[in-house]
Amino acid sequence: MEPTFDRSELTKDALTYHSGGRPGKIEVKPTKPYHTQRDLSLAYSPGVAQPCLEIQANPEDIYKYTAKGNLVAVISNGTAVLGLGNIGADAGKPVMEGKGLLFKIYADIDVFDIEINEKDPDKVIEIVKAISPTFGGINLEDIKAPECFYIEERLKEELNIPLMHDDQHGTAIITSAGLLNALEITGKSIDKVRVVVNGAGASAISCTSLYVQLGVKKENVLMFDSKGLIHNKRTDLNNQKLQFATHLPPCSLEEALVGADVFLGLSIAGALKKEWLKGMAHNPIVFALANPTPEIGYFEAKEIRPDTIIGTGRSDFPNQVNNVLGFPYIFRGALDVRASKINESMKLAAARALSLLAKEPVPDEVLMAYGLESLKFGLDYIIPKPTDPRLIERVAPAVAKAAIESGVAKVPITDWQTYIDNLQRRMGHSNPLIRHIRTRAQQYPQRILFAEAENYKILKAAEIVKAEGIAIPILMGNRVTINRVAKEHEINIDNLEIIDCRSDEECPRKEKMALALWKQRQRKGLTITQAIELMQQKNYFGSMLVNLGEADGMISGLTNTYPQTVRPALQVIGKKPEWSVVSGMYILSTIKGMLFFADTTVNMNPNVSQLVEITLQSAEAVRNFGYTPRVAIVSYSNYGSVKGRVPNLVQEAVAILHKNHPELIVDGDIQADFALNPAKLKEHFPFSKLAEKGANTLIFPYLTAANTAYKLVKELTDQDPIGPVLNGLNKSVHILQMGSTVSEIVNMATIAAVDSIWKKGLPAGNNDQILKRNERQLIDNQ
C-alpha cells in the first residue's frame, strides 16, 4: 500500500510556516561593519565612490568589490509553477523564495528572487539581460514550454554568466546519474537500451537530450506527449519535439513498452499501468516523476516486477529524484571559477559525480537521517540522498573542473584540496547535531512524557515528534482540555496516551507512587500525606512515572520557572551515584562550529570538586553528541596572569582533571577569546592543551557568567540554542525554557529521547565518521 499524507494538515502547517514571525523565507544581511559614522561613510557616500571608480577602470573588479560573485537570481514569470500551472508572477514568489533558501543552506549561495510579470518571451529576455550585471549567475525557474527553450538559448548566447533553466536540466542531471548506475547494476549497455518517454515538456526533452549525450541512441527512443507518439508524420510538433520524432509507425504507450528497458515519466499520476510494466524487459528501469503521485508507485511496481529499479520524486520511497542534488552545487562550481556559461560538459560532470558518489560507502549520519541500519549501491540506492554532506565536495569540484577543461572558466582552480576545504568551511553554519540526535532517537523510539500537554505548543511539538518517529509521546494534563485544544488547532493526537494525574482513574497509581516516594524520602522530612499531595502535581507525578520505568523520559517547564521544574526531578529521580551535583548545558551552532556551554542553569558558585564534576558531565555529554570534547574552563585570567579566587578555583580544578583524567583534553584558567583562537594560544601559550585545535566546550566557574555568555552568543548570532541539557540525573528529564518555540520543544523532546537511549546503553553503531567530520569542521572554521 502506497503511503498517504494528510493534505489538510499539510496545508495549514505550510501556511503557518510561511506567515509566522517575519513573513517569507529569506532576508538580506550586511556583511561589513555599520555601527559607526566611519563605517557608514565607507559603506556609502563618500567612500563607496572608490570601488565604483575601480570597477569603471577594470570591470572584472566588480567581483572584488561587490557580492556579485556569490549572488544568483532566481527568475520566473510564473507560467509553469510546480504542478500548479500558469498562476502568475505573484503567486509563484513562495516557490522562488524557497529556491533561494535551498541555494543558501546547501551551497551558501545568496539569492535575489525576481518575479517578472511578463509572458512575451522576447520581453522576458530583454528584462533578464537588463538586470544581469547585478548577478554572478541566473537560475531560470517555472517558465512554460516551449517558450523556456527559446528564452534559455537566447540568454545563453547573449550573456557571459552561468545560466540554467533548472526545470529542464536539474531533473535531467539527477536521472542521468541514476540511469548510469541502473545500467551498471543490470549489466545493460547504454547504446542498446530502448527508452520510452511519457511527457514531452521542458524536463522530458532535456532528460532525453542528456541521455543521448551519455550514449542512448536516438533511434531507440520513443517519446509520447498528450496527443500520443511523437512521429515524423505529425504536423503539430515544435523544434524540440521534432528532434525525437520517430520514423516507426504510430503505436500506443502500452505497445511501446513491450520489451522496453527504460521508462521515463514526466506526465500524470497512474500513467504506467501494472500490466504494462509487466511487459517490459528484464530488470526494467523506471523513473516515475509525476508529483506528488507518480506514474506508478514504488510498492505497486515492486509487487508486479520485483526486479524493477524505480526512482520517483517522493522522499518516502528509495531513489528520490530531487533537483536539490544538482542546482546548488552546479552553480557553486560555476561561480567559483567564474564560468561564462553552464555547458553540457558541466552538466555531464555533475551527473557522473552523483553517479560515483552513490557507489561510495554511505556515512553514518546519512543512515541515521533516514533511520536505516545500512544502505549500499544497488536496486534501491542508485542516487545519493539529499542530506549527504559530501555532495558539495563532490559535485561542485566536478563542475568547476569541467568548466576549466571546456574553456569557459575565467578563474581556474589549481589547488583542489584547498578548494574542497573551503567548501566544507562554507557549510560550517549547518547544524549536523540536530540531524544526528534526531536520527539516533528514531533508532529506538522512547516513551517521552509531555508534562504540559494542555498547551498548544506542547501538543503541536508532540504531533511532530510522533509524525517524524522521534519518540512515542505521552500527554499529561486534563483529557477534556487536551482534546479541545487539539481540535481547535487541528492537531492530530490520535492514538497518543493521555494521563491526567488529577483524575479519579489515576488514584490507584497515585497511591502506589506516593508510597514509593514516601519510602524514598521518609528520612528527609516527607510524610505520606505530603507524598500523596505531591502526586497531584504534574512534575512530581511525571518524574515518578519515569523513575518507575513507566515512561523513558520527560520534558517540562514551558509554563513554570526552572527551579519549580527541576526540583521534583532532583527529589524523585536523583543524581547518578557517581555525581554529587547535576548541571545544565546549552549548545549553539556558530561560525566556530558547535559550542557547548556549562553550567548554565543549576550551580550558582561551584566549588573545586563540583567544577570538576560539571566538566566531566559535560565532556561525557559532548562525546555522546558525536564530538570530541575539547574543554576550556574559562576565567578572566590566562594561566595565572591575574590572581584571585576564580583563577585559583579554576587552576585547582584543572590540576585534578589533568591528574585523574589525563585522556581528557582540558585546560584553564583561560580567557574565552584565547580558548576559541588556537592561533593566539600558539603565539602566547604554546604549552596549552588547546593550542592545536581550540575549545568546543566552555565551562564557567559561576552560573551568572555561563548563563550570560550563552545568551549573548545566542542574540548576537541569531541562532536558536539547543538546551538546557540536564546532565547528571539517573533518568532522562529535561527542562524547557519558559516560552520555548515548537521547534525548541521538538529539539528538547529529541534530547530527552537520546538521553534515555544513552542511559540505557543501547548500541549506537560506529560514530567514527561523525567524530572525524565534526573535528575537521572545527579545525576548518578556526
Coordinates of N, CA, C and O in Angstrom, one line a residue, residues 186-322:
T186 N 22.3 -3.6 -13.8 CA 21.6 -4.6 -14.7 C 22.4 -5.2 -15.7 O 22.1 -6.2 -16.4
G187 N 23.6 -4.6 -15.9 CA 24.5 -5.1 -16.9 C 24.1 -4.8 -18.4 O 24.6 -5.5 -19.3
K188 N 23.3 -3.8 -18.5 CA 22.9 -3.4 -19.9 C 23.7 -2.3 -20.5 O 24.3 -1.5 -19.8
S189 N 23.8 -2.3 -21.8 CA 24.7 -1.4 -22.5 C 23.8 -0.2 -22.9 O 22.7 -0.3 -23.4
I190 N 24.3 1.1 -22.6 CA 23.6 2.3 -22.9 C 23.2 2.5 -24.3 O 22.2 3.0 -24.7
D191 N 24.1 2.0 -25.2 CA 23.8 2.2 -26.6 C 22.8 1.2 -27.2 O 22.5 1.2 -28.4
K192 N 22.4 0.2 -26.4 CA 21.4 -0.8 -26.8 C 20.0 -0.7 -26.2 O 19.1 -1.3 -26.6
V193 N 19.9 0.0 -25.1 CA 18.7 0.1 -24.3 C 17.6 0.8 -25.1 O 17.9 1.8 -25.8
R194 N 16.3 0.3 -25.0 CA 15.2 1.0 -25.6 C 14.5 1.9 -24.5 O 14.3 1.4 -23.4
V195 N 14.3 3.1 -24.8 CA 13.8 4.1 -23.8 C 12.4 4.6 -24.3 O 12.3 5.1 -25.4
V196 N 11.5 4.6 -23.4 CA 10.1 5.2 -23.6 C 9.9 6.4 -22.7 O 10.1 6.2 -21.5
V197 N 9.6 7.5 -23.3 CA 9.5 8.7 -22.5 C 8.0 9.2 -22.6 O 7.5 9.4 -23.7
N198 N 7.3 9.3 -21.4 CA 5.9 9.7 -21.4 C 5.9 11.1 -20.9 O 6.1 11.4 -19.7
G199 N 5.6 12.1 -21.7 CA 5.7 13.5 -21.4 C 6.7 14.1 -22.4 O 7.8 13.5 -22.7
A200 N 6.4 15.3 -22.8 CA 7.3 16.0 -23.8 C 7.5 17.5 -23.5 O 7.7 18.3 -24.4
G201 N 7.5 17.8 -22.2 CA 7.7 19.1 -21.8 C 9.2 19.4 -21.6 O 10.0 18.7 -22.1
A202 N 9.5 20.6 -21.0 CA 10.9 21.0 -20.9 C 11.8 20.0 -20.3 O 12.9 19.7 -20.7
S203 N 11.3 19.4 -19.2 CA 12.2 18.5 -18.4 C 12.4 17.2 -19.2 O 13.5 16.6 -19.3
A204 N 11.3 16.7 -19.8 CA 11.4 15.4 -20.6 C 12.4 15.6 -21.8 O 13.2 14.7 -22.1
I205 N 12.3 16.7 -22.5 CA 13.2 17.0 -23.6 C 14.6 17.0 -23.1 O 15.5 16.4 -23.7
S206 N 14.8 17.8 -22.1 CA 16.2 17.9 -21.5 C 16.8 16.6 -21.1 O 17.9 16.2 -21.3
C207 N 15.9 15.8 -20.4 CA 16.4 14.5 -19.9 C 16.8 13.6 -21.1 O 17.9 13.0 -21.1
T208 N 16.0 13.5 -22.1 CA 16.2 12.7 -23.2 C 17.5 13.2 -24.0 O 18.3 12.3 -24.4
S209 N 17.7 14.5 -24.1 CA 18.8 15.0 -24.7 C 20.1 14.6 -24.0 O 21.1 14.2 -24.6
L210 N 20.1 14.7 -22.7 CA 21.3 14.3 -21.9 C 21.5 12.8 -22.0 O 22.7 12.4 -22.0
Y211 N 20.5 12.0 -22.0 CA 20.6 10.5 -22.2 C 21.3 10.2 -23.5 O 22.2 9.4 -23.6
V212 N 21.0 11.0 -24.5 CA 21.6 10.8 -25.8 C 23.1 11.1 -25.8 O 23.9 10.4 -26.3
Q213 N 23.4 12.2 -25.1 CA 24.8 12.6 -24.9 C 25.6 11.5 -24.1 O 26.8 11.3 -24.4
L214 N 24.9 10.8 -23.2 CA 25.6 9.8 -22.5 C 25.7 8.5 -23.3 O 26.5 7.6 -22.9
G215 N 25.0 8.4 -24.4 CA 25.2 7.2 -25.3 C 23.9 6.5 -25.7 O 24.0 5.6 -26.5
V216 N 22.7 6.9 -25.3 CA 21.5 6.4 -25.8 C 21.3 6.7 -27.2 O 21.6 7.9 -27.6
K217 N 20.9 5.8 -28.0 CA 20.7 6.0 -29.5 C 19.3 6.7 -29.7 O 18.3 6.2 -29.1
K218 N 19.3 7.7 -30.5 CA 18.0 8.4 -30.7 C 17.0 7.5 -31.3 O 15.8 7.6 -31.0
E219 N 17.5 6.6 -32.2 CA 16.5 5.6 -32.8 C 15.9 4.7 -31.8 O 14.9 4.0 -32.1
N220 N 16.5 4.6 -30.6 CA 16.0 3.7 -29.6 C 15.0 4.4 -28.6 O 14.7 3.9 -27.6
V221 N 14.7 5.7 -28.9 CA 13.8 6.5 -28.1 C 12.4 6.6 -28.7 O 12.3 7.0 -29.9
L222 N 11.4 6.3 -27.9 CA 10.0 6.7 -28.3 C 9.5 7.6 -27.3 O 9.4 7.3 -26.1
M223 N 9.0 8.8 -27.7 CA 8.5 9.8 -26.8 C 7.0 10.1 -27.1 O 6.6 10.1 -28.3
F224 N 6.3 10.3 -26.0 CA 4.8 10.5 -26.1 C 4.5 11.8 -25.5 O 5.0 12.2 -24.4
D225 N 3.6 12.6 -26.1 CA 3.0 13.8 -25.5 C 1.5 13.5 -25.3 O 1.1 12.4 -25.4
S226 N 0.8 14.5 -25.0 CA -0.6 14.4 -24.7 C -1.5 13.9 -25.9 O -2.6 13.3 -25.7
K227 N -0.9 14.0 -27.1 CA -1.6 13.5 -28.3 C -1.1 12.2 -28.8 O -1.6 11.7 -29.8
G228 N -0.2 11.6 -28.1 CA 0.3 10.3 -28.5 C 1.8 10.2 -28.9 O 2.6 11.1 -28.5
L229 N 2.2 9.2 -29.7 CA 3.5 9.1 -30.1 C 4.0 10.3 -30.9 O 3.3 10.7 -31.8
I230 N 5.2 10.7 -30.6 CA 5.8 11.8 -31.5 C 6.5 11.1 -32.6 O 7.5 10.4 -32.5
H231 N 5.9 11.3 -33.8 CA 6.5 10.6 -35.0 C 6.6 11.6 -36.2 O 6.0 12.7 -36.1
N232 N 7.3 11.3 -37.2 CA 7.6 12.2 -38.2 C 6.5 12.6 -39.2 O 6.6 13.5 -40.0
K233 N 5.3 12.0 -39.0 CA 4.2 12.3 -39.8 C 3.3 13.4 -39.2 O 2.5 13.9 -39.9
R234 N 3.6 13.7 -38.0 CA 2.8 14.7 -37.3 C 3.2 16.1 -37.7 O 4.4 16.4 -37.9
T235 N 2.2 17.0 -37.8 CA 2.5 18.4 -38.3 C 2.4 19.4 -37.2 O 2.4 20.6 -37.4
D236 N 2.2 18.9 -36.0 CA 1.9 19.9 -34.8 C 3.1 19.9 -33.9 O 3.0 20.4 -32.7
L237 N 4.3 19.6 -34.3 CA 5.5 19.4 -33.4 C 6.4 20.7 -33.5 O 6.6 21.2 -34.6
N238 N 6.8 21.1 -32.3 CA 7.8 22.2 -32.3 C 9.2 21.6 -32.5 O 9.4 20.4 -32.6
N239 N 10.2 22.5 -32.6 CA 11.6 22.0 -33.0 C 12.1 21.1 -31.9 O 12.8 20.1 -32.2
Q240 N 11.8 21.3 -30.6 CA 12.3 20.5 -29.6 C 11.8 19.1 -29.7 O 12.5 18.1 -29.5
K241 N 10.5 18.9 -30.0 CA 9.9 17.6 -30.1 C 10.3 16.9 -31.4 O 10.5 15.7 -31.4
L242 N 10.5 17.7 -32.4 CA 10.9 17.1 -33.7 C 12.2 16.3 -33.7 O 12.3 15.3 -34.4
Q243 N 13.1 16.8 -32.8 CA 14.4 16.1 -32.7 C 14.3 14.6 -32.2 O 15.1 13.8 -32.4
F244 N 13.1 14.3 -31.6 CA 12.9 12.9 -31.1 C 11.7 12.3 -31.8 O 11.2 11.2 -31.3
A245 N 11.3 12.8 -33.0 CA 10.3 12.2 -33.7 C 10.8 10.9 -34.4 O 11.8 10.9 -35.0
T246 N 10.1 9.8 -34.2 CA 10.5 8.5 -34.7 C 9.9 8.3 -36.1 O 8.9 8.9 -36.5
H247 N 10.6 7.4 -36.8 CA 10.1 7.0 -38.2 C 9.3 5.8 -38.1 O 8.8 5.3 -39.1
L248 N 9.2 5.2 -36.9 CA 8.4 4.0 -36.8 C 6.9 4.3 -36.9 O 6.4 5.4 -36.6
P249 N 6.1 3.3 -37.2 CA 4.6 3.5 -37.3 C 4.0 3.9 -35.9 O 4.6 3.5 -34.9
P250 N 3.0 4.7 -35.9 CA 2.3 5.1 -34.6 C 1.9 3.9 -33.8 O 1.6 2.8 -34.3
C251 N 2.1 4.0 -32.5 CA 1.7 2.9 -31.6 C 1.2 3.5 -30.2 O 1.5 4.7 -30.0
S252 N 0.6 2.8 -29.4 CA 0.2 3.2 -28.1 C 1.3 3.1 -27.1 O 2.3 2.4 -27.4
L253 N 1.2 3.8 -26.0 CA 2.2 3.7 -24.9 C 2.3 2.2 -24.4 O 3.4 1.8 -24.2
E254 N 1.2 1.5 -24.3 CA 1.3 0.1 -23.9 C 2.1 -0.7 -24.9 O 2.9 -1.5 -24.5
E255 N 1.9 -0.5 -26.2 CA 2.6 -1.2 -27.2 C 4.1 -0.9 -27.2 O 5.0 -1.7 -27.3
A256 N 4.4 0.4 -27.0 CA 5.8 0.9 -27.0 C 6.6 0.3 -25.8 O 7.8 0.0 -25.9
L257 N 5.9 0.0 -24.7 CA 6.6 -0.5 -23.5 C 6.9 -2.0 -23.6 O 7.7 -2.5 -22.8
V258 N 6.4 -2.7 -24.5 CA 6.7 -4.1 -24.7 C 8.2 -4.3 -25.0 O 8.6 -3.8 -26.0
G259 N 8.9 -4.9 -24.1 CA 10.3 -5.2 -24.3 C 11.2 -4.0 -24.0 O 12.4 -4.1 -24.2
A260 N 10.6 -2.8 -23.6 CA 11.4 -1.6 -23.4 C 12.3 -1.8 -22.1 O 11.9 -2.5 -21.2
D261 N 13.4 -1.1 -22.1 CA 14.3 -1.2 -20.9 C 14.1 -0.1 -19.9 O 14.3 -0.3 -18.7
V262 N 13.8 1.1 -20.4 CA 13.7 2.3 -19.6 C 12.4 3.0 -19.8 O 11.9 3.2 -21.0
F263 N 11.7 3.4 -18.7 CA 10.5 4.2 -18.8 C 10.8 5.5 -18.0 O 11.2 5.5 -16.9
L264 N 10.7 6.7 -18.7 CA 10.8 8.0 -18.1 C 9.5 8.6 -18.1 O 8.9 8.9 -19.2
G265 N 8.9 8.9 -16.9 CA 7.6 9.5 -16.8 C 7.7 10.9 -16.3 O 8.2 11.1 -15.1
L266 N 7.3 11.9 -17.0 CA 7.1 13.3 -16.6 C 5.8 13.7 -17.0 O 5.6 14.6 -17.8
S267 N 4.7 13.0 -16.5 CA 3.4 13.2 -17.0 C 2.4 13.3 -15.9 O 2.4 14.3 -15.2
I268 N 1.6 12.2 -15.8 CA 0.5 12.3 -14.8 C 0.4 11.1 -13.9 O 1.0 10.0 -14.3
A269 N -0.2 11.2 -12.8 CA -0.3 10.0 -11.9 C -1.0 8.9 -12.5 O -2.0 9.0 -13.3
G270 N -0.4 7.7 -12.3 CA -1.1 6.4 -12.8 C -0.9 6.2 -14.2 O -1.6 5.3 -14.8
A271 N 0.0 6.9 -14.9 CA 0.1 6.7 -16.4 C 0.7 5.4 -16.8 O 0.5 4.9 -17.9
L272 N 1.5 4.8 -15.9 CA 2.1 3.5 -16.2 C 1.3 2.4 -15.4 O 1.4 2.3 -14.2
K273 N 0.6 1.6 -16.2 CA -0.2 0.5 -15.6 C 0.6 -0.6 -15.3 O 1.7 -0.9 -15.9
K274 N 0.2 -1.4 -14.2 CA 1.0 -2.5 -13.8 C 1.2 -3.6 -14.9 O 2.3 -4.1 -15.0
E275 N 0.1 -3.8 -15.6 CA 0.2 -4.8 -16.7 C 1.2 -4.4 -17.8 O 1.8 -5.2 -18.4
W276 N 1.4 -3.1 -18.0 CA 2.3 -2.6 -19.0 C 3.7 -2.8 -18.5 O 4.6 -3.1 -19.3
L277 N 4.0 -2.5 -17.2 CA 5.3 -2.7 -16.6 C 5.7 -4.2 -16.7 O 6.8 -4.5 -17.0
K278 N 4.7 -5.0 -16.6 CA 4.9 -6.5 -16.6 C 5.5 -6.9 -18.0 O 6.3 -7.8 -18.1
G279 N 5.2 -6.1 -19.0 CA 5.6 -6.5 -20.4 C 7.0 -5.9 -20.8 O 7.5 -6.2 -21.8
M280 N 7.6 -5.1 -19.9 CA 8.9 -4.5 -20.2 C 10.0 -5.6 -20.1 O 9.8 -6.7 -19.6
A281 N 11.2 -5.2 -20.5 CA 12.3 -6.2 -20.5 C 12.7 -6.5 -19.1 O 12.2 -5.9 -18.1
H282 N 13.6 -7.5 -18.9 CA 14.1 -7.9 -17.6 C 14.8 -6.7 -16.9 O 15.4 -5.9 -17.6
N283 N 14.7 -6.6 -15.6 CA 15.3 -5.5 -14.8 C 14.9 -4.2 -15.4 O 15.8 -3.3 -15.8
P284 N 13.6 -3.9 -15.5 CA 13.2 -2.6 -16.1 C 13.7 -1.4 -15.2 O 13.7 -1.5 -14.0
I285 N 14.0 -0.3 -15.8 CA 14.4 0.9 -15.1 C 13.3 1.9 -15.3 O 12.9 2.3 -16.4
V286 N 12.7 2.4 -14.2 CA 11.6 3.3 -14.2 C 11.9 4.5 -13.4 O 12.2 4.5 -12.3
F287 N 11.7 5.7 -14.1 CA 11.7 7.0 -13.4 C 10.3 7.5 -13.5 O 9.9 8.0 -14.6
A288 N 9.5 7.4 -12.5 CA 8.1 7.8 -12.4 C 8.1 9.1 -11.6 O 8.0 9.1 -10.4
L289 N 8.1 10.3 -12.3 CA 8.4 11.5 -11.7 C 7.2 12.5 -11.6 O 7.4 13.7 -11.2
A290 N 6.0 12.1 -11.9 CA 4.9 12.9 -11.6 C 4.8 13.1 -10.1 O 5.0 12.2 -9.3
N291 N 4.4 14.4 -9.7 CA 4.4 14.7 -8.3 C 3.0 15.3 -7.9 O 2.5 16.1 -8.7
P292 N 2.5 15.0 -6.8 CA 3.1 14.2 -5.7 C 2.8 12.7 -5.9 O 3.4 11.9 -5.2
T293 N 2.0 12.3 -6.8 CA 1.7 10.9 -7.1 C 2.3 10.5 -8.4 O 2.0 11.0 -9.5
P294 N 3.2 9.5 -8.4 CA 4.0 9.2 -9.6 C 3.1 8.3 -10.6 O 2.0 7.9 -10.3
E295 N 3.7 8.1 -11.7 CA 3.0 7.3 -12.8 C 2.7 5.9 -12.3 O 1.7 5.3 -12.7
I296 N 3.6 5.4 -11.5 CA 3.3 4.1 -10.8 C 4.1 4.2 -9.5 O 5.2 4.7 -9.4
G297 N 3.5 3.7 -8.4 CA 4.1 3.8 -7.1 C 5.2 2.7 -6.9 O 5.2 1.7 -7.6
Y298 N 6.1 3.0 -6.0 CA 7.2 2.1 -5.7 C 6.7 0.7 -5.3 O 7.1 -0.3 -5.9
F299 N 5.8 0.6 -4.4 CA 5.4 -0.7 -3.9 C 4.5 -1.4 -5.0 O 4.6 -2.6 -5.2
E300 N 3.8 -0.6 -5.7 CA 3.0 -1.2 -6.8 C 3.9 -1.8 -7.9 O 3.6 -2.9 -8.4
A301 N 5.0 -1.1 -8.2 CA 5.9 -1.6 -9.2 C 6.6 -2.8 -8.7 O 6.8 -3.8 -9.4
K302 N 7.1 -2.8 -7.5 CA 7.8 -3.9 -6.9 C 6.9 -5.2 -6.8 O 7.4 -6.3 -6.9
E303 N 5.7 -5.0 -6.5 CA 4.7 -6.1 -6.4 C 4.6 -6.9 -7.7 O 4.7 -8.1 -7.7
I304 N 4.5 -6.1 -8.8 CA 4.3 -6.8 -10.1 C 5.6 -7.2 -10.7 O 5.7 -8.2 -11.4
R305 N 6.7 -6.4 -10.5 CA 8.0 -6.7 -11.0 C 9.1 -6.4 -10.0 O 9.7 -5.3 -9.9
P306 N 9.4 -7.4 -9.1 CA 10.4 -7.2 -8.1 C 11.8 -6.8 -8.6 O 12.6 -6.3 -7.9
D307 N 12.0 -7.1 -9.9 CA 13.3 -6.8 -10.5 C 13.4 -5.3 -11.0 O 14.4 -4.9 -11.5
T308 N 12.4 -4.5 -10.7 CA 12.3 -3.2 -11.2 C 13.3 -2.3 -10.4 O 13.4 -2.4 -9.2
I309 N 14.0 -1.4 -11.1 CA 14.8 -0.3 -10.4 C 13.9 0.9 -10.6 O 13.8 1.4 -11.8
I310 N 13.4 1.5 -9.6 CA 12.4 2.6 -9.7 C 12.9 3.8 -8.9 O 13.3 3.7 -7.7
G311 N 12.8 5.0 -9.5 CA 13.0 6.2 -8.9 C 11.8 7.1 -9.0 O 11.2 7.1 -10.1
T312 N 11.5 7.9 -8.0 CA 10.3 8.8 -8.1 C 10.8 10.1 -7.5 O 11.9 10.3 -7.1
G313 N 9.8 11.1 -7.4 CA 10.1 12.4 -6.8 C 9.8 12.4 -5.3 O 10.0 13.4 -4.7
R314 N 9.4 11.2 -4.8 CA 8.9 11.1 -3.4 C 10.1 10.8 -2.4 O 10.9 9.9 -2.7
S315 N 10.1 11.5 -1.3 CA 11.2 11.3 -0.3 C 10.9 10.0 0.5 O 11.8 9.5 1.2
D316 N 9.7 9.5 0.5 CA 9.3 8.4 1.3 C 9.6 7.1 0.5 O 9.2 6.0 1.0
F317 N 10.1 7.2 -0.7 CA 10.5 6.0 -1.5 C 12.0 6.0 -1.7 O 12.6 7.1 -1.8
P318 N 12.6 4.8 -2.0 CA 14.0 4.9 -2.4 C 14.2 5.6 -3.7 O 13.3 5.8 -4.5
N319 N 15.5 6.0 -3.9 CA 15.9 6.6 -5.2 C 15.1 7.9 -5.5 O 14.5 8.0 -6.6
Q320 N 15.0 8.8 -4.6 CA 14.3 10.0 -4.8 C 15.1 10.9 -5.8 O 16.2 11.2 -5.7
V321 N 14.4 11.3 -6.9 CA 14.9 12.2 -7.9 C 14.6 13.6 -7.4 O 13.5 14.1 -7.5
N322 N 15.6 14.3 -6.8 CA 15.4 15.6 -6.2 C 16.4 16.6 -6.7 O 17.6 16.4 -6.6

